[in-house]
mmCIF file of C-alpha atoms in Angstrom:
data_model
loop_
_atom_site.group_PDB
_atom_site.id
_atom_site.type_symbol
_atom_site.label_atom_id
_atom_site.label_comp_id
_atom_site.label_asym_id
_atom_site.label_seq_id
_atom_site.Cartn_x
_atom_site.Cartn_y
_atom_site.Cartn_z
ATOM 1 C CA UNK A 1 -19.573 95.522 40.036
ATOM 2 C CA UNK A 2 -20.958 97.422 37.015
ATOM 3 C CA UNK A 3 -21.203 96.582 33.357
ATOM 4 C CA UNK A 4 -18.294 94.598 31.992
ATOM 5 C CA UNK A 5 -17.347 93.635 35.520
ATOM 6 C CA UNK A 6 -13.909 92.636 34.407
ATOM 7 C CA UNK A 7 -11.849 89.525 34.734
ATOM 8 C CA UNK A 8 -12.274 87.830 38.098
ATOM 9 C CA UNK A 9 -11.239 84.415 39.362
ATOM 10 C CA UNK A 10 -13.702 81.601 38.847
ATOM 11 C CA UNK A 11 -15.659 80.617 41.942
ATOM 12 C CA UNK A 12 -15.108 76.964 41.042
ATOM 13 C CA UNK A 13 -11.439 76.998 42.002
ATOM 14 C CA UNK A 14 -8.925 79.081 43.835
ATOM 15 C CA UNK A 15 -5.779 80.041 41.865
ATOM 16 C CA UNK A 16 -2.834 78.104 43.280
ATOM 17 C CA UNK A 17 -0.337 80.875 42.538
ATOM 18 C CA UNK A 18 0.456 83.212 39.728
ATOM 19 C CA UNK A 19 2.665 80.874 37.756
ATOM 20 C CA UNK A 20 2.381 77.604 39.631
ATOM 21 C CA UNK A 21 0.796 74.603 37.916
ATOM 22 C CA UNK A 22 -2.812 73.837 38.796
ATOM 23 C CA UNK A 23 -3.465 71.070 41.290
ATOM 24 C CA UNK A 24 -4.185 68.044 39.077
ATOM 25 C CA UNK A 25 -6.842 66.961 41.567
ATOM 26 C CA UNK A 26 -8.651 70.250 41.190
ATOM 27 C CA UNK A 27 -8.026 71.074 44.847
ATOM 28 C CA UNK A 28 -10.006 68.080 46.111
ATOM 29 C CA UNK A 29 -8.551 65.755 48.705
ATOM 30 C CA UNK A 30 -11.340 63.174 48.461
ATOM 31 C CA UNK A 31 -10.615 59.715 47.079
ATOM 32 C CA UNK A 32 -11.768 59.014 43.504
ATOM 33 C CA UNK A 33 -15.373 57.869 43.206
ATOM 34 C CA UNK A 34 -15.596 54.147 42.398
ATOM 35 C CA UNK A 35 -16.975 53.406 38.937
ATOM 36 C CA UNK A 36 -20.071 51.712 40.375
ATOM 37 C CA UNK A 37 -20.962 54.791 42.413
ATOM 38 C CA UNK A 38 -20.735 57.297 39.588
ATOM 39 C CA UNK A 39 -23.800 59.028 38.175
ATOM 40 C CA UNK A 40 -25.539 57.693 35.081
ATOM 41 C CA UNK A 41 -23.741 58.416 31.832
ATOM 42 C CA UNK A 42 -26.737 60.287 30.422
ATOM 43 C CA UNK A 43 -26.437 63.144 32.936
ATOM 44 C CA UNK A 44 -26.061 66.507 31.182
ATOM 45 C CA UNK A 45 -22.393 67.654 31.330
ATOM 46 C CA UNK A 46 -21.596 70.764 33.338
ATOM 47 C CA UNK A 47 -20.753 74.038 31.615
ATOM 48 C CA UNK A 48 -17.026 73.290 31.582
ATOM 49 C CA UNK A 49 -17.621 70.019 29.746
ATOM 50 C CA UNK A 50 -19.957 71.769 27.335
ATOM 51 C CA UNK A 51 -17.232 74.331 26.625
ATOM 52 C CA UNK A 52 -14.741 71.554 25.886
ATOM 53 C CA UNK A 53 -17.206 69.803 23.572
ATOM 54 C CA UNK A 54 -17.983 73.077 21.821
ATOM 55 C CA UNK A 55 -14.306 73.876 21.296
ATOM 56 C CA UNK A 56 -13.646 70.396 19.902
ATOM 57 C CA UNK A 57 -16.589 70.717 17.499
ATOM 58 C CA UNK A 58 -15.816 74.296 16.516
ATOM 59 C CA UNK A 59 -12.033 74.866 16.578
ATOM 60 C CA UNK A 60 -12.388 78.188 14.748
ATOM 61 C CA UNK A 61 -14.667 79.520 17.482
ATOM 62 C CA UNK A 62 -12.207 78.385 20.155
ATOM 63 C CA UNK A 63 -9.351 80.189 18.395
ATOM 64 C CA UNK A 64 -11.443 83.367 18.153
ATOM 65 C CA UNK A 65 -12.060 83.314 21.895
ATOM 66 C CA UNK A 66 -8.490 84.238 22.841
ATOM 67 C CA UNK A 67 -7.971 86.351 25.914
ATOM 68 C CA UNK A 68 -6.886 89.855 24.962
ATOM 69 C CA UNK A 69 -4.370 92.058 26.707
ATOM 70 C CA UNK A 70 -4.514 95.665 25.549
ATOM 71 C CA UNK A 71 -1.106 97.362 25.380
ATOM 72 C CA UNK A 72 -2.110 101.018 25.542
ATOM 73 C CA UNK A 73 0.779 103.480 25.392
ATOM 74 C CA UNK A 74 1.948 106.995 24.704
ATOM 75 C CA UNK A 75 5.307 107.427 22.989
ATOM 76 C CA UNK A 76 6.714 110.736 21.758
ATOM 77 C CA UNK A 77 10.120 109.595 20.477
ATOM 78 C CA UNK A 78 9.509 105.878 19.990
ATOM 79 C CA UNK A 79 11.174 104.407 23.099
ATOM 80 C CA UNK A 80 7.939 103.335 24.785
ATOM 81 C CA UNK A 81 6.613 102.056 21.468
ATOM 82 C CA UNK A 82 9.633 99.759 21.084
ATOM 83 C CA UNK A 83 8.921 98.309 24.514
ATOM 84 C CA UNK A 84 5.235 97.934 23.627
ATOM 85 C CA UNK A 85 6.010 95.933 20.491
ATOM 86 C CA UNK A 86 8.303 93.614 22.408
ATOM 87 C CA UNK A 87 5.694 93.201 25.146
ATOM 88 C CA UNK A 88 3.202 92.149 22.481
ATOM 89 C CA UNK A 89 5.658 89.510 21.295
ATOM 90 C CA UNK A 90 5.772 88.132 24.824
ATOM 91 C CA UNK A 91 1.992 88.120 25.194
ATOM 92 C CA UNK A 92 1.480 86.466 21.809
ATOM 93 C CA UNK A 93 3.920 83.725 22.797
ATOM 94 C CA UNK A 94 1.489 82.427 25.423
ATOM 95 C CA UNK A 95 -1.146 80.072 24.057
ATOM 96 C CA UNK A 96 -4.679 81.397 24.181
ATOM 97 C CA UNK A 97 -3.679 85.033 24.721
ATOM 98 C CA UNK A 98 -3.025 87.856 22.274
ATOM 99 C CA UNK A 99 -1.655 91.351 22.704
ATOM 100 C CA UNK A 100 -3.377 94.295 21.036
ATOM 101 C CA UNK A 101 -1.425 97.511 20.515
ATOM 102 C CA UNK A 102 -3.181 100.831 21.031
ATOM 103 C CA UNK A 103 -1.970 104.402 21.157
ATOM 104 C CA UNK A 104 -3.614 106.923 23.502
ATOM 105 C CA UNK A 105 -4.661 110.221 21.863
ATOM 106 C CA UNK A 106 -2.113 112.986 21.422
ATOM 107 C CA UNK A 107 -2.819 116.273 23.187
ATOM 108 C CA UNK A 108 -0.138 118.413 21.543
ATOM 109 C CA UNK A 109 -0.654 120.190 18.235
ATOM 110 C CA UNK A 110 1.207 119.181 15.100
ATOM 111 C CA UNK A 111 3.152 122.463 15.270
ATOM 112 C CA UNK A 112 4.376 121.778 18.793
ATOM 113 C CA UNK A 113 5.341 118.193 17.938
ATOM 114 C CA UNK A 114 7.287 119.439 14.914
ATOM 115 C CA UNK A 115 9.105 121.983 17.060
ATOM 116 C CA UNK A 116 9.989 119.189 19.506
ATOM 117 C CA UNK A 117 11.313 117.107 16.598
ATOM 118 C CA UNK A 118 8.958 114.244 17.435
ATOM 119 C CA UNK A 119 8.851 111.638 14.647
ATOM 120 C CA UNK A 120 5.530 110.846 12.934
ATOM 121 C CA UNK A 121 3.400 108.184 14.590
ATOM 122 C CA UNK A 122 2.739 104.787 13.029
ATOM 123 C CA UNK A 123 -0.732 104.913 11.519
ATOM 124 C CA UNK A 124 -0.907 101.128 11.797
ATOM 125 C CA UNK A 125 -1.482 101.405 15.539
ATOM 126 C CA UNK A 126 -4.998 102.711 16.237
ATOM 127 C CA UNK A 127 -5.931 105.201 18.909
ATOM 128 C CA UNK A 128 -7.914 103.796 21.803
ATOM 129 C CA UNK A 129 -10.983 105.345 23.395
ATOM 130 C CA UNK A 130 -11.731 104.989 27.087
ATOM 131 C CA UNK A 131 -14.827 102.888 26.408
ATOM 132 C CA UNK A 132 -12.782 100.263 24.564
ATOM 133 C CA UNK A 133 -10.880 99.354 27.735
ATOM 134 C CA UNK A 134 -13.920 97.456 29.019
ATOM 135 C CA UNK A 135 -13.369 94.789 26.343
ATOM 136 C CA UNK A 136 -9.860 93.914 27.577
ATOM 137 C CA UNK A 137 -9.046 90.935 29.766
ATOM 138 C CA UNK A 138 -5.983 92.794 31.023
ATOM 139 C CA UNK A 139 -4.175 96.049 30.261
ATOM 140 C CA UNK A 140 -0.557 97.146 30.195
ATOM 141 C CA UNK A 141 -0.109 100.918 30.115
ATOM 142 C CA UNK A 142 3.133 102.431 28.821
ATOM 143 C CA UNK A 143 4.286 106.047 29.055
ATOM 144 C CA UNK A 144 7.340 108.276 29.455
ATOM 145 C CA UNK A 145 7.991 110.167 32.670
ATOM 146 C CA UNK A 146 7.348 113.815 33.327
ATOM 147 C CA UNK A 147 9.073 114.766 36.588
ATOM 148 C CA UNK A 148 8.575 111.309 38.071
ATOM 149 C CA UNK A 149 4.931 110.909 36.982
ATOM 150 C CA UNK A 150 3.153 109.798 33.817
ATOM 151 C CA UNK A 151 3.130 112.078 30.788
ATOM 152 C CA UNK A 152 0.156 114.431 30.430
ATOM 153 C CA UNK A 153 -1.155 112.535 27.410
ATOM 154 C CA UNK A 154 -1.606 109.351 29.444
ATOM 155 C CA UNK A 155 -3.064 111.293 32.383
ATOM 156 C CA UNK A 156 -5.567 112.912 30.022
ATOM 157 C CA UNK A 157 -6.568 109.453 28.844
ATOM 158 C CA UNK A 158 -7.096 108.238 32.404
ATOM 159 C CA UNK A 159 -9.087 111.402 33.105
ATOM 160 C CA UNK A 160 -11.428 110.419 30.264
ATOM 161 C CA UNK A 161 -12.371 107.119 31.948
ATOM 162 C CA UNK A 162 -14.930 108.644 34.318
ATOM 163 C CA UNK A 163 -17.798 106.700 32.753
ATOM 164 C CA UNK A 164 -15.979 103.419 33.327
ATOM 165 C CA UNK A 165 -15.190 104.466 36.897
ATOM 166 C CA UNK A 166 -18.844 105.294 37.591
ATOM 167 C CA UNK A 167 -19.894 101.795 36.522
ATOM 168 C CA UNK A 168 -16.712 100.138 37.875
ATOM 169 C CA UNK A 169 -16.419 98.477 34.494
ATOM 170 C CA UNK A 170 -12.692 97.848 34.939
ATOM 171 C CA UNK A 171 -12.902 96.419 38.450
ATOM 172 C CA UNK A 172 -11.055 93.133 38.750
ATOM 173 C CA UNK A 173 -9.064 93.534 35.530
ATOM 174 C CA UNK A 174 -5.306 92.961 35.924
ATOM 175 C CA UNK A 175 -3.108 95.850 34.798
ATOM 176 C CA UNK A 176 0.529 96.898 34.812
ATOM 177 C CA UNK A 177 2.946 99.584 33.624
ATOM 178 C CA UNK A 178 6.097 100.065 31.556
ATOM 179 C CA UNK A 179 7.957 103.350 31.322
ATOM 180 C CA UNK A 180 10.702 105.444 29.771
ATOM 181 C CA UNK A 181 12.900 107.970 31.587
ATOM 182 C CA UNK A 182 15.742 110.219 30.533
ATOM 183 C CA UNK A 183 18.204 109.456 33.323
ATOM 184 C CA UNK A 184 18.946 106.801 35.942
ATOM 185 C CA UNK A 185 17.424 108.962 38.672
ATOM 186 C CA UNK A 186 14.587 110.114 36.462
ATOM 187 C CA UNK A 187 11.747 107.967 37.745
ATOM 188 C CA UNK A 188 12.012 104.328 36.692
ATOM 189 C CA UNK A 189 10.106 103.396 39.857
ATOM 190 C CA UNK A 190 8.200 106.555 40.813
ATOM 191 C CA UNK A 191 6.668 106.917 37.339
ATOM 192 C CA UNK A 192 5.019 103.527 37.817
ATOM 193 C CA UNK A 193 4.078 103.676 41.476
ATOM 194 C CA UNK A 194 2.522 107.139 41.233
ATOM 195 C CA UNK A 195 0.282 105.680 38.518
ATOM 196 C CA UNK A 196 -1.098 102.975 40.805
ATOM 197 C CA UNK A 197 -3.694 105.448 42.121
ATOM 198 C CA UNK A 198 -5.428 105.302 38.730
ATOM 199 C CA UNK A 199 -5.838 101.533 39.052
ATOM 200 C CA UNK A 200 -6.954 101.722 42.675
ATOM 201 C CA UNK A 201 -9.906 103.996 41.933
ATOM 202 C CA UNK A 202 -11.009 101.697 39.133
ATOM 203 C CA UNK A 203 -10.668 98.604 41.307
ATOM 204 C CA UNK A 204 -8.096 97.128 38.932
ATOM 205 C CA UNK A 205 -5.478 94.602 40.039
ATOM 206 C CA UNK A 206 -1.916 95.905 39.836
ATOM 207 C CA UNK A 207 0.444 93.222 38.514
ATOM 208 C CA UNK A 208 4.136 94.065 39.056
ATOM 209 C CA UNK A 209 6.792 91.759 37.665
ATOM 210 C CA UNK A 210 8.813 91.650 40.877
ATOM 211 C CA UNK A 211 12.136 89.906 40.274
ATOM 212 C CA UNK A 212 10.689 87.180 38.063
ATOM 213 C CA UNK A 213 13.076 88.131 35.243
ATOM 214 C CA UNK A 214 15.727 86.301 37.233
ATOM 215 C CA UNK A 215 19.408 87.062 36.688
ATOM 216 C CA UNK A 216 18.558 89.821 34.233
ATOM 217 C CA UNK A 217 17.240 91.923 37.123
ATOM 218 C CA UNK A 218 20.612 91.849 38.873
ATOM 219 C CA UNK A 219 23.014 92.661 36.035
ATOM 220 C CA UNK A 220 25.210 95.670 36.782
ATOM 221 C CA UNK A 221 27.547 95.517 33.803
ATOM 222 C CA UNK A 222 25.503 97.909 31.686
ATOM 223 C CA UNK A 223 22.845 100.598 31.956
ATOM 224 C CA UNK A 224 19.439 98.981 32.200
ATOM 225 C CA UNK A 225 15.962 100.388 32.649
ATOM 226 C CA UNK A 226 13.127 98.510 34.318
ATOM 227 C CA UNK A 227 12.268 97.714 37.920
ATOM 228 C CA UNK A 228 10.072 95.355 39.957
ATOM 229 C CA UNK A 229 7.174 97.586 38.876
ATOM 230 C CA UNK A 230 7.615 96.824 35.193
ATOM 231 C CA UNK A 231 9.780 97.128 32.098
ATOM 232 C CA UNK A 232 11.596 100.367 31.393
ATOM 233 C CA UNK A 233 14.108 102.070 29.166
ATOM 234 C CA UNK A 234 16.616 104.890 29.620
ATOM 235 C CA UNK A 235 16.189 107.293 26.714
ATOM 236 C CA UNK A 236 18.977 109.716 27.602
ATOM 237 C CA UNK A 237 18.793 112.717 25.296
ATOM 238 C CA UNK A 238 16.561 110.685 22.985
ATOM 239 C CA UNK A 239 19.330 109.200 20.870
ATOM 240 C CA UNK A 240 19.760 106.059 22.999
ATOM 241 C CA UNK A 241 17.562 103.148 21.952
ATOM 242 C CA UNK A 242 16.407 100.272 24.194
ATOM 243 C CA UNK A 243 19.082 97.671 24.834
ATOM 244 C CA UNK A 244 18.472 93.982 24.259
ATOM 245 C CA UNK A 245 18.286 93.495 28.025
ATOM 246 C CA UNK A 246 15.586 96.155 28.321
ATOM 247 C CA UNK A 247 13.681 94.630 25.419
ATOM 248 C CA UNK A 248 14.085 91.174 26.943
ATOM 249 C CA UNK A 249 12.555 92.429 30.187
ATOM 250 C CA UNK A 250 9.663 93.903 28.206
ATOM 251 C CA UNK A 251 9.054 90.574 26.476
ATOM 252 C CA UNK A 252 9.165 88.843 29.834
ATOM 253 C CA UNK A 253 6.573 91.257 31.212
ATOM 254 C CA UNK A 254 4.277 90.377 28.315
ATOM 255 C CA UNK A 255 4.617 86.646 29.012
ATOM 256 C CA UNK A 256 4.192 87.143 32.742
ATOM 257 C CA UNK A 257 1.068 89.255 32.330
ATOM 258 C CA UNK A 258 -0.401 86.751 29.899
ATOM 259 C CA UNK A 259 0.113 83.968 32.458
ATOM 260 C CA UNK A 260 -1.620 86.013 35.149
ATOM 261 C CA UNK A 261 -4.569 86.806 32.888
ATOM 262 C CA UNK A 262 -4.952 83.122 31.999
ATOM 263 C CA UNK A 263 -4.843 82.229 35.671
ATOM 264 C CA UNK A 264 -7.603 84.676 36.521
ATOM 265 C CA UNK A 265 -9.790 83.883 33.495
#
């Protein structure tokens, strides 16, 4: 694994499941060591104990060490951006994890965007460079569909990650997708699963949400984007905005991803 080898499970324990509680015994089946048989109290604590002592002594440093999930997206008409903001809310709701919004670079000229009646982009969300991905503990990529695949702007961004691929700097990092399509048959699933090849070549870990949203995944009383691959929205002709159910699924994906990242940290 190259520089910034990514987020991989600790060798000290095996994750007991994505969302399941850790074994309170730490996976050991041995009986507790009697007090008389324990090592002397002046033995130097292991690194985990040192970390706990350090965090207790320096709470500000502990707070600054939050795990970070980058939410990198492309949004022409704002639908994907609305999902991204709600995903961040979900991530931020998990203790010890924070979501960071990033926009991938635009490839169209200002004249073309004006002709397409695309609204101006929020300057408060910075553009991300490929190199910055190495600093993430996990990444959620969002993009609209173009004939069942990711939009060219997101593909151009992935194409710029060759340096990271050469070093396998993203290997082991969990990642997922959220999408926007114009119609019900427009690629809610294919837009995500055709993007998995990008993760595979980087050695990243694809994290779908499955049916963990519960009853919300089975509702048929209204139009709803999203799939087991990740959150989604139906944009229609562009005038339809994400429904509360679609936004709720996006928030759930943020929480779910945050739990996975914590588990692997």
